[in-house]
mmCIF file of C-alpha atoms and ligand atoms in Angstrom:
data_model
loop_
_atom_site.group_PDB
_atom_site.id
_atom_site.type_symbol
_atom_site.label_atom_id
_atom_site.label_comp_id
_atom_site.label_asym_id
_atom_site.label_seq_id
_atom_site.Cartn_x
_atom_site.Cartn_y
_atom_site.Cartn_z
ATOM 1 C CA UNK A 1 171.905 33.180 276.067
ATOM 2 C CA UNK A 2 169.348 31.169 273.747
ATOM 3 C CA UNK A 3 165.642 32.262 273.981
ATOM 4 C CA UNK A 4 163.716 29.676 275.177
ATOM 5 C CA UNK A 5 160.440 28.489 273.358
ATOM 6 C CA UNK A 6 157.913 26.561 275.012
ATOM 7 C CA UNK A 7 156.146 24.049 272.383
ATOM 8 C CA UNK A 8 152.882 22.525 273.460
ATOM 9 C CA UNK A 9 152.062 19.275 271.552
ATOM 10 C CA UNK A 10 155.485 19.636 270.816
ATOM 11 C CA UNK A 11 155.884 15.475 270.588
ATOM 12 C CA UNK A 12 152.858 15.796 267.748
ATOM 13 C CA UNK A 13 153.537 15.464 263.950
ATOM 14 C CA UNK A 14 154.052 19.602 263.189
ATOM 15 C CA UNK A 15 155.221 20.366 266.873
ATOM 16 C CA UNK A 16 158.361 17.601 266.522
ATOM 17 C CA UNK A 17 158.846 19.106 263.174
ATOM 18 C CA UNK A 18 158.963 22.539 264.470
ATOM 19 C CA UNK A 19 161.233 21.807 267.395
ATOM 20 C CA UNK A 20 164.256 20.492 265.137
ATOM 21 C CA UNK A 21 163.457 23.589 263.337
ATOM 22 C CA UNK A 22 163.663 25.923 265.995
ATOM 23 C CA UNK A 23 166.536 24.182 267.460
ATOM 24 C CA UNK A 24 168.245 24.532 264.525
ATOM 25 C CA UNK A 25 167.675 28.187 264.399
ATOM 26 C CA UNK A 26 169.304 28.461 268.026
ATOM 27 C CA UNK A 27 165.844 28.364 270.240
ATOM 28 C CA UNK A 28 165.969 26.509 273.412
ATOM 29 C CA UNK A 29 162.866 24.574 273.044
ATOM 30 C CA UNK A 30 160.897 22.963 276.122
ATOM 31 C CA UNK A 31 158.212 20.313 275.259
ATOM 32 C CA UNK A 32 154.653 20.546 277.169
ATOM 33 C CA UNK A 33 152.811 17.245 275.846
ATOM 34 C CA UNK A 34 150.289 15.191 277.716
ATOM 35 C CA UNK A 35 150.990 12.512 274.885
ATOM 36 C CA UNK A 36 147.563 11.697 274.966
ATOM 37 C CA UNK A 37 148.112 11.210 271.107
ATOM 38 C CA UNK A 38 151.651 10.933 270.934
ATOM 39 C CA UNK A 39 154.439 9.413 271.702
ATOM 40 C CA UNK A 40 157.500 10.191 273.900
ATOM 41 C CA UNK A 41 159.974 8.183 271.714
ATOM 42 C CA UNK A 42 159.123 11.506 269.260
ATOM 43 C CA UNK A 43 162.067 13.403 272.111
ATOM 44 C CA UNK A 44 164.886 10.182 270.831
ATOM 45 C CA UNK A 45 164.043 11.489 266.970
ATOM 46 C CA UNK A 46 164.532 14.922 267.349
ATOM 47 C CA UNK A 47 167.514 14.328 269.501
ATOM 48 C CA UNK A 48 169.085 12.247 267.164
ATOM 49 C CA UNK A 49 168.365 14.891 264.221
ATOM 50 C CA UNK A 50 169.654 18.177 266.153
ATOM 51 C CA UNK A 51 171.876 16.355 268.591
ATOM 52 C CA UNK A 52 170.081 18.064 271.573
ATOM 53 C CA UNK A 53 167.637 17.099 273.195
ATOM 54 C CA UNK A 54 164.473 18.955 274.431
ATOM 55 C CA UNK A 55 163.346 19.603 277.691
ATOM 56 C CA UNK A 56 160.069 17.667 278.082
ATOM 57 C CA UNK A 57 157.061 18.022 280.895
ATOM 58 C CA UNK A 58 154.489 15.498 280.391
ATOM 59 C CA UNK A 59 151.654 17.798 281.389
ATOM 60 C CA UNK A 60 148.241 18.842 280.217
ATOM 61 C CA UNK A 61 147.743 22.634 279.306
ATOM 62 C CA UNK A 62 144.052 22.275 280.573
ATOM 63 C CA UNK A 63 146.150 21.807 283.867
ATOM 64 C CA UNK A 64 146.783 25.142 284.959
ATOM 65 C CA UNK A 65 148.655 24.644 288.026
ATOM 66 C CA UNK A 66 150.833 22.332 285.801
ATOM 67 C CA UNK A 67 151.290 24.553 283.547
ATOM 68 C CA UNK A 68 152.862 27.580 285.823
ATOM 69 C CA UNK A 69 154.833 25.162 287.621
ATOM 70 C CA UNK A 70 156.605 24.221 284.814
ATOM 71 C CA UNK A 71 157.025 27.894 283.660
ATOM 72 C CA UNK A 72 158.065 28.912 287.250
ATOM 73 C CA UNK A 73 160.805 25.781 287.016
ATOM 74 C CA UNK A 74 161.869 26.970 283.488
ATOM 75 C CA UNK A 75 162.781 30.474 284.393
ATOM 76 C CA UNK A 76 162.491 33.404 281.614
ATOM 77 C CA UNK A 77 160.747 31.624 278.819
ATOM 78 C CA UNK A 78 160.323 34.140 275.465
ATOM 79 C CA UNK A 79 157.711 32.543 273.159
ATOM 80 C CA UNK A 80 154.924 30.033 273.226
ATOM 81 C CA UNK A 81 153.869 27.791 269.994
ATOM 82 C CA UNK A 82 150.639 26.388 271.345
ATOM 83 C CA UNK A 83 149.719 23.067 268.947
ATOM 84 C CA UNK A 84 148.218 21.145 271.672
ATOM 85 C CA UNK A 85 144.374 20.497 270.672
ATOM 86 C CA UNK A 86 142.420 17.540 270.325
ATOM 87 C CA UNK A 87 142.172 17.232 266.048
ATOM 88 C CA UNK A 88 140.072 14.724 264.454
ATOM 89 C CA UNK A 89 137.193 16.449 262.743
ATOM 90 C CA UNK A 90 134.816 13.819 262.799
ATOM 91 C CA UNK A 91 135.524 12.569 266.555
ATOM 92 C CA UNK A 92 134.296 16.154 267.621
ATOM 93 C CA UNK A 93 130.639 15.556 266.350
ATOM 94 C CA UNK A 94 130.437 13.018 268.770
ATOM 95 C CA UNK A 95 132.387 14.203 271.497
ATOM 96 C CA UNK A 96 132.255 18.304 271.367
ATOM 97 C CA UNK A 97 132.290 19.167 274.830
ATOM 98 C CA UNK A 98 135.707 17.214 275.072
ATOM 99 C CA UNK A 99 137.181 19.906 271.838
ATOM 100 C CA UNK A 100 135.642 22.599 273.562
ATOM 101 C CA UNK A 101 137.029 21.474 276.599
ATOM 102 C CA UNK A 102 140.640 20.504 275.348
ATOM 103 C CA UNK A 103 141.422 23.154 273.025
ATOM 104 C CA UNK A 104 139.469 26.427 274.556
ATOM 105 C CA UNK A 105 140.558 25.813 278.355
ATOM 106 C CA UNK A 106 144.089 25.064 277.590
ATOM 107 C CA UNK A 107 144.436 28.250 275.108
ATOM 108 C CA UNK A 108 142.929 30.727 277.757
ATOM 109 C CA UNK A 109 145.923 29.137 280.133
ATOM 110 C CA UNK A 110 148.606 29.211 278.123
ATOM 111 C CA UNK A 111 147.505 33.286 276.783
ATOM 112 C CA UNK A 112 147.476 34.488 280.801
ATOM 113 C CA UNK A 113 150.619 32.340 281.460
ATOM 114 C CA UNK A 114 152.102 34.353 278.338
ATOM 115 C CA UNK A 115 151.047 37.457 280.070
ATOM 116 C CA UNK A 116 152.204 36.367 283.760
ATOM 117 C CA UNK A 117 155.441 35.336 282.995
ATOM 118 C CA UNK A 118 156.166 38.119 280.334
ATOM 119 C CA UNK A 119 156.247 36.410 276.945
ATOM 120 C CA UNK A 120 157.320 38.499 273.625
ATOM 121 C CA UNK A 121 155.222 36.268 271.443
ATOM 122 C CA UNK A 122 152.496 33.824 270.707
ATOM 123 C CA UNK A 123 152.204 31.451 268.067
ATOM 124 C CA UNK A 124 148.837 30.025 267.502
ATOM 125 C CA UNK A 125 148.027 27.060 265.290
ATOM 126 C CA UNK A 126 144.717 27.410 263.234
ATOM 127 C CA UNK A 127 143.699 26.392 260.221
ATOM 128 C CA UNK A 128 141.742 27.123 256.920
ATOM 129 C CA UNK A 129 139.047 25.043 258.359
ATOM 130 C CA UNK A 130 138.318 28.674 259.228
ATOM 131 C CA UNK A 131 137.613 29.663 255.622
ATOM 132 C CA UNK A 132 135.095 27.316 255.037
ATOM 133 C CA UNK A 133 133.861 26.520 251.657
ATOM 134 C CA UNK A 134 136.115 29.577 250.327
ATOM 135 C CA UNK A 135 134.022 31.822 247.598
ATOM 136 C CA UNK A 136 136.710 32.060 245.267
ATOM 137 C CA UNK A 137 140.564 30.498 245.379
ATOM 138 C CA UNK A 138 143.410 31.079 246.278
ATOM 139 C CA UNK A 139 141.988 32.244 249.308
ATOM 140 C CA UNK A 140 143.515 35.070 251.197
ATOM 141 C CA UNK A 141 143.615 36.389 255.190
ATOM 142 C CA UNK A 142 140.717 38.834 254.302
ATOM 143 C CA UNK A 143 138.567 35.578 253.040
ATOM 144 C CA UNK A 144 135.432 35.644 255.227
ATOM 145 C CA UNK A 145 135.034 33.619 258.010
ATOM 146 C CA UNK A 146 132.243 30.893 257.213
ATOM 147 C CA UNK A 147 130.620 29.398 260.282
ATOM 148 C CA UNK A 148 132.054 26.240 261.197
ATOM 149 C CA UNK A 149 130.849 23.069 260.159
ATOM 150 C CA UNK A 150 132.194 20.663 263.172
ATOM 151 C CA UNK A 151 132.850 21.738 266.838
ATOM 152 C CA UNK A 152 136.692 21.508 266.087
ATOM 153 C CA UNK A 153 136.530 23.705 263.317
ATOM 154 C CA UNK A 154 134.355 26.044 265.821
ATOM 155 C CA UNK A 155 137.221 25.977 268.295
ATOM 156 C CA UNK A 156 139.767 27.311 265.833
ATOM 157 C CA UNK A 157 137.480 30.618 265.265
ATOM 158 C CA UNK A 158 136.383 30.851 268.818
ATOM 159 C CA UNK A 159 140.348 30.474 269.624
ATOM 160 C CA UNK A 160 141.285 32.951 267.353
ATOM 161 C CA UNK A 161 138.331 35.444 268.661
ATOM 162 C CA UNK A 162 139.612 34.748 272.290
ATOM 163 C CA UNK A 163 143.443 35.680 271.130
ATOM 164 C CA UNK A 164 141.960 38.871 269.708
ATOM 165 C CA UNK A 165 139.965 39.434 272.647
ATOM 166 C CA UNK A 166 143.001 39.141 274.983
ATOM 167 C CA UNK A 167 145.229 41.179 273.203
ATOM 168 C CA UNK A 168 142.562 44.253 272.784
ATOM 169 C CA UNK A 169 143.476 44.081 276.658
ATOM 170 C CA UNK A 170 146.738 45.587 276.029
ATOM 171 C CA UNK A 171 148.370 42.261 277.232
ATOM 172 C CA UNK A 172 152.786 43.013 276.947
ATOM 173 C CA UNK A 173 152.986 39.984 274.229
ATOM 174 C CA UNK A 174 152.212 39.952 270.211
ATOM 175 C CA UNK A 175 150.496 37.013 268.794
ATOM 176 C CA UNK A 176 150.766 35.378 265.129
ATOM 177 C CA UNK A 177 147.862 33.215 264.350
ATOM 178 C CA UNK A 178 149.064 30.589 261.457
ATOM 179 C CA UNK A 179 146.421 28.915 259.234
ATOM 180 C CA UNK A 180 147.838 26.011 257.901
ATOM 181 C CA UNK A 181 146.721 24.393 254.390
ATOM 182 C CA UNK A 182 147.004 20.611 254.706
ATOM 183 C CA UNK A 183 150.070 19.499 256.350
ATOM 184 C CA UNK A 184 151.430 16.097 255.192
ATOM 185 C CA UNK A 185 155.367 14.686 255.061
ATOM 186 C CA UNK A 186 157.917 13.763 257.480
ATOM 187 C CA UNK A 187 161.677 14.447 258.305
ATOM 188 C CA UNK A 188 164.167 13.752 255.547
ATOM 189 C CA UNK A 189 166.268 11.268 258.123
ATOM 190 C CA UNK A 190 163.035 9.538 258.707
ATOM 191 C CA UNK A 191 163.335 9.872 262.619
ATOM 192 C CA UNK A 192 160.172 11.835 262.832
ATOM 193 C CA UNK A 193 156.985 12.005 261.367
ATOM 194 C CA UNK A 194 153.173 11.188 261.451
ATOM 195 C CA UNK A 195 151.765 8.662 263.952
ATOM 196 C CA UNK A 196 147.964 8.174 263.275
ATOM 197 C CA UNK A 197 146.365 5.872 265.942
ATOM 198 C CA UNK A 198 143.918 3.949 264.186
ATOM 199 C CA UNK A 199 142.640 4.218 260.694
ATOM 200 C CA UNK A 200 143.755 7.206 259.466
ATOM 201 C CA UNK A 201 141.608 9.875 258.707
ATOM 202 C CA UNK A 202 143.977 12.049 256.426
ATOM 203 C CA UNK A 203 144.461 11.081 252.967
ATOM 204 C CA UNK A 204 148.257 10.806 253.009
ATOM 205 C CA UNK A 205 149.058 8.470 255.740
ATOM 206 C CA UNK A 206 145.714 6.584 254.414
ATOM 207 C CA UNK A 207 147.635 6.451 250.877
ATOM 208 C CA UNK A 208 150.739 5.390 252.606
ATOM 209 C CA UNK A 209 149.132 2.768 254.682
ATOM 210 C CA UNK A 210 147.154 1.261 251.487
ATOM 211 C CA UNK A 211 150.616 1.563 249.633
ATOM 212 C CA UNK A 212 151.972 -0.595 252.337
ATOM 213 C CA UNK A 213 149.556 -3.399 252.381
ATOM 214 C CA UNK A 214 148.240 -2.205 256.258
ATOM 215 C CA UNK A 215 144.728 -1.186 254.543
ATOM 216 C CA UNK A 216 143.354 -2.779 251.423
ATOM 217 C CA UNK A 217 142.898 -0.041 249.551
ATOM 218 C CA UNK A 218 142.380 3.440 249.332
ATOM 219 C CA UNK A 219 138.703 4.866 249.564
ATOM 220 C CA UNK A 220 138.582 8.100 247.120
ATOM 221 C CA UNK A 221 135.943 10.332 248.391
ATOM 222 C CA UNK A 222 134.008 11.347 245.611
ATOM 223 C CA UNK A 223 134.852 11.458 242.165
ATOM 224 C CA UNK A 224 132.085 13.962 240.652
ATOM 225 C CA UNK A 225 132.845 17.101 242.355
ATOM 226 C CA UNK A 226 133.677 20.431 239.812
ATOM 227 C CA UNK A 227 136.626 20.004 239.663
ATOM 228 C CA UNK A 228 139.635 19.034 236.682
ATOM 229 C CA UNK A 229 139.156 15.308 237.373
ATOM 230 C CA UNK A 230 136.316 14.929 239.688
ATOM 231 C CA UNK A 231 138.161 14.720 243.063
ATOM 232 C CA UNK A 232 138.864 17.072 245.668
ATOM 233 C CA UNK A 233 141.421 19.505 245.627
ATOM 234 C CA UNK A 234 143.569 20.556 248.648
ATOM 235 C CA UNK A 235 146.736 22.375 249.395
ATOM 236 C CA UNK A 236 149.205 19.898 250.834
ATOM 237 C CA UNK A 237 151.952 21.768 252.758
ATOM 238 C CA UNK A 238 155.244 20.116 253.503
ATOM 239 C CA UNK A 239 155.776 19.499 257.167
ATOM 240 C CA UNK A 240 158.953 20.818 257.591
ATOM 241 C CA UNK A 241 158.557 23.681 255.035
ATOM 242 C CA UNK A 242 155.516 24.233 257.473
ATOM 243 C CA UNK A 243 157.689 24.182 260.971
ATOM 244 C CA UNK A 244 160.116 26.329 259.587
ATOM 245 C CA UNK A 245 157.275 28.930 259.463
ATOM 246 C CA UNK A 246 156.652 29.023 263.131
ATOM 247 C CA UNK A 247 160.729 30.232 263.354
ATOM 248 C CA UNK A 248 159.625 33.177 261.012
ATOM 249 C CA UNK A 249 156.683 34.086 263.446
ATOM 250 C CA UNK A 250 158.917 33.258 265.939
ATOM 251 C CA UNK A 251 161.602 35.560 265.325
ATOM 252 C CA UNK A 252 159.248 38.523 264.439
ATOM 253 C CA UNK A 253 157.754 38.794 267.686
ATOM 254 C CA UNK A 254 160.881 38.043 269.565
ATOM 255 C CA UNK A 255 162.888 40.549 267.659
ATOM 256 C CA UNK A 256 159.914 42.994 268.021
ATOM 257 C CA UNK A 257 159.110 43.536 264.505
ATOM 258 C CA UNK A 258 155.230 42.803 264.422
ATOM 259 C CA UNK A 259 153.142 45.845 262.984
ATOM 260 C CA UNK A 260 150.450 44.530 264.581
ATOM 261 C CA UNK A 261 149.266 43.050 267.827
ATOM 262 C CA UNK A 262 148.148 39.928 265.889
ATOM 263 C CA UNK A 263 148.644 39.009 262.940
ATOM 264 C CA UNK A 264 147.587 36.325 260.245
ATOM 265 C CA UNK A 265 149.257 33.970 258.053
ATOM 266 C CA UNK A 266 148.127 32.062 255.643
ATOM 267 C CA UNK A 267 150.277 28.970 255.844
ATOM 268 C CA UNK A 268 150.174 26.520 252.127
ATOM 269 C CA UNK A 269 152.116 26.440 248.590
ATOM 270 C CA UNK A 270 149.783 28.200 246.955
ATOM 271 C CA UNK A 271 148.305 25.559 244.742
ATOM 272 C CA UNK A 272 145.584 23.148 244.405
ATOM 273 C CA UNK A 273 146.374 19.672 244.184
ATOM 274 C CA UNK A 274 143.248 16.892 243.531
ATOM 275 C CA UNK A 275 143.272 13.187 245.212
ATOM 276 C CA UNK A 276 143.987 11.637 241.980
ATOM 277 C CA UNK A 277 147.009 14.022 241.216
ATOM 278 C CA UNK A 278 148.159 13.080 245.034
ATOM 279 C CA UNK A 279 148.168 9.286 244.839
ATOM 280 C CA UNK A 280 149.803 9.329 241.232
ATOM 281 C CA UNK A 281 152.077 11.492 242.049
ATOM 282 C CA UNK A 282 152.988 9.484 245.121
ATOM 283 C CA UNK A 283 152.961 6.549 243.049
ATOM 284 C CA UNK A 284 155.766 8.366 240.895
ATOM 285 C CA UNK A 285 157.691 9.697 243.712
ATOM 286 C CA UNK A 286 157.941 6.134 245.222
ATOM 287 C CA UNK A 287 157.727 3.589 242.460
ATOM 288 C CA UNK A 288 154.725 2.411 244.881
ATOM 289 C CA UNK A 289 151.275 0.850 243.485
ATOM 290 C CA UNK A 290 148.623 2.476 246.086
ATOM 291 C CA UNK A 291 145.429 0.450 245.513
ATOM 292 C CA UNK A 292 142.120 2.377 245.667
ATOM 293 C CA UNK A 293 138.348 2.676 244.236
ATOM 294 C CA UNK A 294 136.055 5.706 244.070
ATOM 295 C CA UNK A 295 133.187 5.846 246.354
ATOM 296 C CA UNK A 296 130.906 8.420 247.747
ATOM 297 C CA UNK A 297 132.087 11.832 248.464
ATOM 298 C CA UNK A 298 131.939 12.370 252.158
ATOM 299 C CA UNK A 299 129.999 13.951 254.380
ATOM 300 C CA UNK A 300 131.396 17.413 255.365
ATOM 301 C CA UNK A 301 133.983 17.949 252.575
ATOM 302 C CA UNK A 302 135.030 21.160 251.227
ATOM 303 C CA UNK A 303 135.485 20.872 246.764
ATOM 304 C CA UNK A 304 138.743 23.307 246.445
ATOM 305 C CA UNK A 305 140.556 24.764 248.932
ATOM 306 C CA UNK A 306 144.129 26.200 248.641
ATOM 307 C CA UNK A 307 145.778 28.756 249.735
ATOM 308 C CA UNK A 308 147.293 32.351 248.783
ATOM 309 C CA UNK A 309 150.265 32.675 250.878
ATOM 310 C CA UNK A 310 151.740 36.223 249.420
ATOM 311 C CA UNK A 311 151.326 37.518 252.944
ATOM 312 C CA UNK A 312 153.662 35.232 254.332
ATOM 313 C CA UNK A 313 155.845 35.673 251.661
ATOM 314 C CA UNK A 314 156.474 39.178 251.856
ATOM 315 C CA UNK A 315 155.993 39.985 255.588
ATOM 316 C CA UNK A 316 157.299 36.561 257.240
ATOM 317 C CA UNK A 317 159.930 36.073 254.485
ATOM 318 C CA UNK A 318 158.583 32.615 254.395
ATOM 319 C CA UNK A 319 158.261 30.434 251.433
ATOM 320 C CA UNK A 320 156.939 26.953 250.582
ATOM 321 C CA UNK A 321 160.049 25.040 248.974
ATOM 322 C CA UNK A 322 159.617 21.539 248.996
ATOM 323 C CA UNK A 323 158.451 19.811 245.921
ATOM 324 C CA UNK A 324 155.273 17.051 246.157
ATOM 325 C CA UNK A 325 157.424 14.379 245.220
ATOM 326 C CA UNK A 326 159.884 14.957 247.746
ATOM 327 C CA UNK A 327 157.441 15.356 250.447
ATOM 328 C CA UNK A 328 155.222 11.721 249.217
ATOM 329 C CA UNK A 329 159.248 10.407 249.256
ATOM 330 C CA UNK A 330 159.760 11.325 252.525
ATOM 331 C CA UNK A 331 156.177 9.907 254.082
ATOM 332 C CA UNK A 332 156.840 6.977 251.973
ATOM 333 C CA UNK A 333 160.661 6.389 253.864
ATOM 334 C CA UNK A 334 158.932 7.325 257.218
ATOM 335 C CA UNK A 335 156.067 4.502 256.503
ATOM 336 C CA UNK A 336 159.024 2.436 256.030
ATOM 337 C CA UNK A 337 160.544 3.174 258.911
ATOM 338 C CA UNK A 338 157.550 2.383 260.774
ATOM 339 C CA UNK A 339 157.622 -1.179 259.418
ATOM 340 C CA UNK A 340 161.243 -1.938 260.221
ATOM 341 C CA UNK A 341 160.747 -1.029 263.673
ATOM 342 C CA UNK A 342 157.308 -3.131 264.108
ATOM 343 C CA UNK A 343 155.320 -0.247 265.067
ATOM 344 C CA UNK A 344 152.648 -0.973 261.963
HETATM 345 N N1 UFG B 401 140.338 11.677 251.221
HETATM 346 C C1 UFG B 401 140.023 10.526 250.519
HETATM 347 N N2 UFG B 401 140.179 9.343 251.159
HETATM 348 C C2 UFG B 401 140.623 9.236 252.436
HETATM 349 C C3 UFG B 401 140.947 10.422 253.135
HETATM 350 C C4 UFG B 401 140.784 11.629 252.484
HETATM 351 O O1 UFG B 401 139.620 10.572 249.345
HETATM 352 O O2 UFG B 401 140.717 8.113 252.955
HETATM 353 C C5 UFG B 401 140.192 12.983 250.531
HETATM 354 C C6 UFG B 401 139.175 13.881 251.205
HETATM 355 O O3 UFG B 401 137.896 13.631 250.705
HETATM 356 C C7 UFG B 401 139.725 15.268 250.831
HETATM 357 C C8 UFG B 401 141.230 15.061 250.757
HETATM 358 O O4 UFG B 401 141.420 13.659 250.610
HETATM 359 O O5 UFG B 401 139.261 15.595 249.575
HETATM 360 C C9 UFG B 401 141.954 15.555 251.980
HETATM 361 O O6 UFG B 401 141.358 14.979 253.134
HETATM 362 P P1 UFG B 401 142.037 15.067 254.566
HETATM 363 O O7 UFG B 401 141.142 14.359 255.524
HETATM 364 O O8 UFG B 401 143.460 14.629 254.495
HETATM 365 O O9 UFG B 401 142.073 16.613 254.863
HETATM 366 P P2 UFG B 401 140.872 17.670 254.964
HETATM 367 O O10 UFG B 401 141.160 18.701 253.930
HETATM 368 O O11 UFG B 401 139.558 17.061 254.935
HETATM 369 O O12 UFG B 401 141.070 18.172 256.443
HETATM 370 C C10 UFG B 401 142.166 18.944 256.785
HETATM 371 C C11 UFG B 401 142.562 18.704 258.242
HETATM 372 C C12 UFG B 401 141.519 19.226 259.179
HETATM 373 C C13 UFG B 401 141.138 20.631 258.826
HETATM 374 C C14 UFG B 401 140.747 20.713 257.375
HETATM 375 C C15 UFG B 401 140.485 22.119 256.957
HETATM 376 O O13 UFG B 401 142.764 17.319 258.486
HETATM 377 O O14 UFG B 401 142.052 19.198 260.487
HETATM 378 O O15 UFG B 401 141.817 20.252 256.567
HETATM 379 O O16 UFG B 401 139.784 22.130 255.748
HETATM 380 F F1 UFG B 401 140.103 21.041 259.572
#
């Protein structure tokens, strides 16, 4: 029989990425999504990709009673990936009791359900927002933890404290906390990707949006930082290179191989890529002019960040694959997609 995986957020840019991965590893994967920031269509793309199709509960994890309903339905469930959290940095500032809210109460009720209904593992999505401004790069899982500078960068480290917290219990399941770099991409087939509500925040779909015509042109944050050509530099992650991780974690926990009762994982490629380098390169990749102009650096931003992902390497047997071009050329055919079907 197939282990069965619950995703939460699963109908969300790395969660729909993650569930063709995972189905394609064998996992039976059951979707908890209260699409407040998705869409169910998302289910049709990875159905046509793995040719199965997901089961799907439109619930909200802050909903408890939901939540162990659905597990009671499901029967013997073996491992959680828990994406579902409210994400937009700069919405938090205004609205923090909403991230706390969101991402703290439905973490605590997805951990006891783990424990109630005897889970093997838990697979928790942070981030390097947890690093801060790093002191030196790459940076690696012993980087300190700099205090947070936006209440939904604080609920990644309180989450992670509270999944430490609950496993000093001596809870029955492991937990694998994944800090992703910047994730950015979509599926090859172009049936899944990113679907930013609004103007997008995030440089990519920003880039792919200004590339497109939809914005009229690209606002570069800053062009005087310390860095090789004044811009910021970031670790951009491939999306599905990123999903496939969570099948690593996945499989270590199930198959009971974790040395420790959580573990950490630095999740990028390893190398620092500035804006400039990012829209050229996407201009290469695609052939595509993306209009922009420099203006002020904004508020909040971090100079370098990127990752050392050795850790993952070696333990996880996990490694970053995809090249930049490839990953701008598949956004770029998903943006695409978007137009044909009149969705922007
Ligand atoms: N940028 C622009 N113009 C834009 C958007 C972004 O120049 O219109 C620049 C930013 O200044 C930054 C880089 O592109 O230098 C990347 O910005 P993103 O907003 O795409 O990503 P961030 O690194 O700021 O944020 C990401 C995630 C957060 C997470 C953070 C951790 O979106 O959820 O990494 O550092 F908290």
């Amino acid at each position: 029989m197939k282990n069965k995986i619950v995703l939460t957020g699963g109908c969300g840019f790395i969660g729909s990425h993650t569930c063709v991965e995972l189905q394609n590893a064998g996992y039976d994967v059951v979707i908890f999504d209260n699409l407040s920031n998705s869409e169910a269509s998302v289910i049709d793309g990875i159905e046509k990709i793995t040719g199965i199709r997901p089961a799907f509960y439109q619930i909200d994890c802050t909903d408890k009673g939901a939540v162990y309903q659905a597990f009671q339905q499901e029967g013997p469930i073996a491992g959680v990936v828990h994406f579902a959290a409210s994400k937009a940095v700069g919405e938090s500032v205004h609205k923090p009791i909403l991230y706390y809210r969101n991402n703290l109460t439905s973490l605590m009720n997805m951990l006891e359900a783990a424990q109630d209904f005897h889970l093997k593992g838990f697979v928790f999505s942070s981030s390097c927002t947890v690093y801060g401004e790093p002191d030196s790069v790459p940076v690696d899982e012993t980087a300190p933890i700099k205090p947070a500078t936006s209440p939904y960068g604080n609920t990644k480290q309180i989450a992670e404290e509270i999944i430490q917290d609950y496993e000093h219990t001596g809870v029955d399941f492991n937990a694998i906390i994944l800090r992703y770099f910047n994730p950015i991409g979509a599926h090859p087939s172009a049936e899944i990707g990113e679907l930013p509500r609004g103007v997008p925040q995030n440089l990519l779909p920003y880039v792919c949006q200004a590339a497109m015509g939809i914005r009229k042109e690209l606002s570069v944050f800053g062009d005087d930082y310390n860095t090789a050509d004044g811009s910021c530099v970031r670790d951009y992650i491939d999306v599905i290179d990123l999903a496939k991780a969570h099948v690593c974690a996945l499989n270590r926990m199930v198959e009971g191989k974790s040395a420790e009762k959580v573990e950490y994982y630095n999740l990028g490629t390893g190398h620092g890529v500035s804006v400039f380098e990012l829209v050229n390169t996407f201009m290469e990749a695609t052939g595509v002019k993306v209009p922009y102009k420099v203006v002020g650096r904004r508020e909040g931003d971090i100079e370098r960040i990127y990752g050392n992902p050795s850790h993952a390497n070696e333990v996880l047997g996990w490694k970053a694959a995809v090249p930049l071009k490839e990953t701008l050329a598949n956004a770029w055919r998903w943006q695409e997609k978007l137009r044909e079907k009149g969705v922007m």
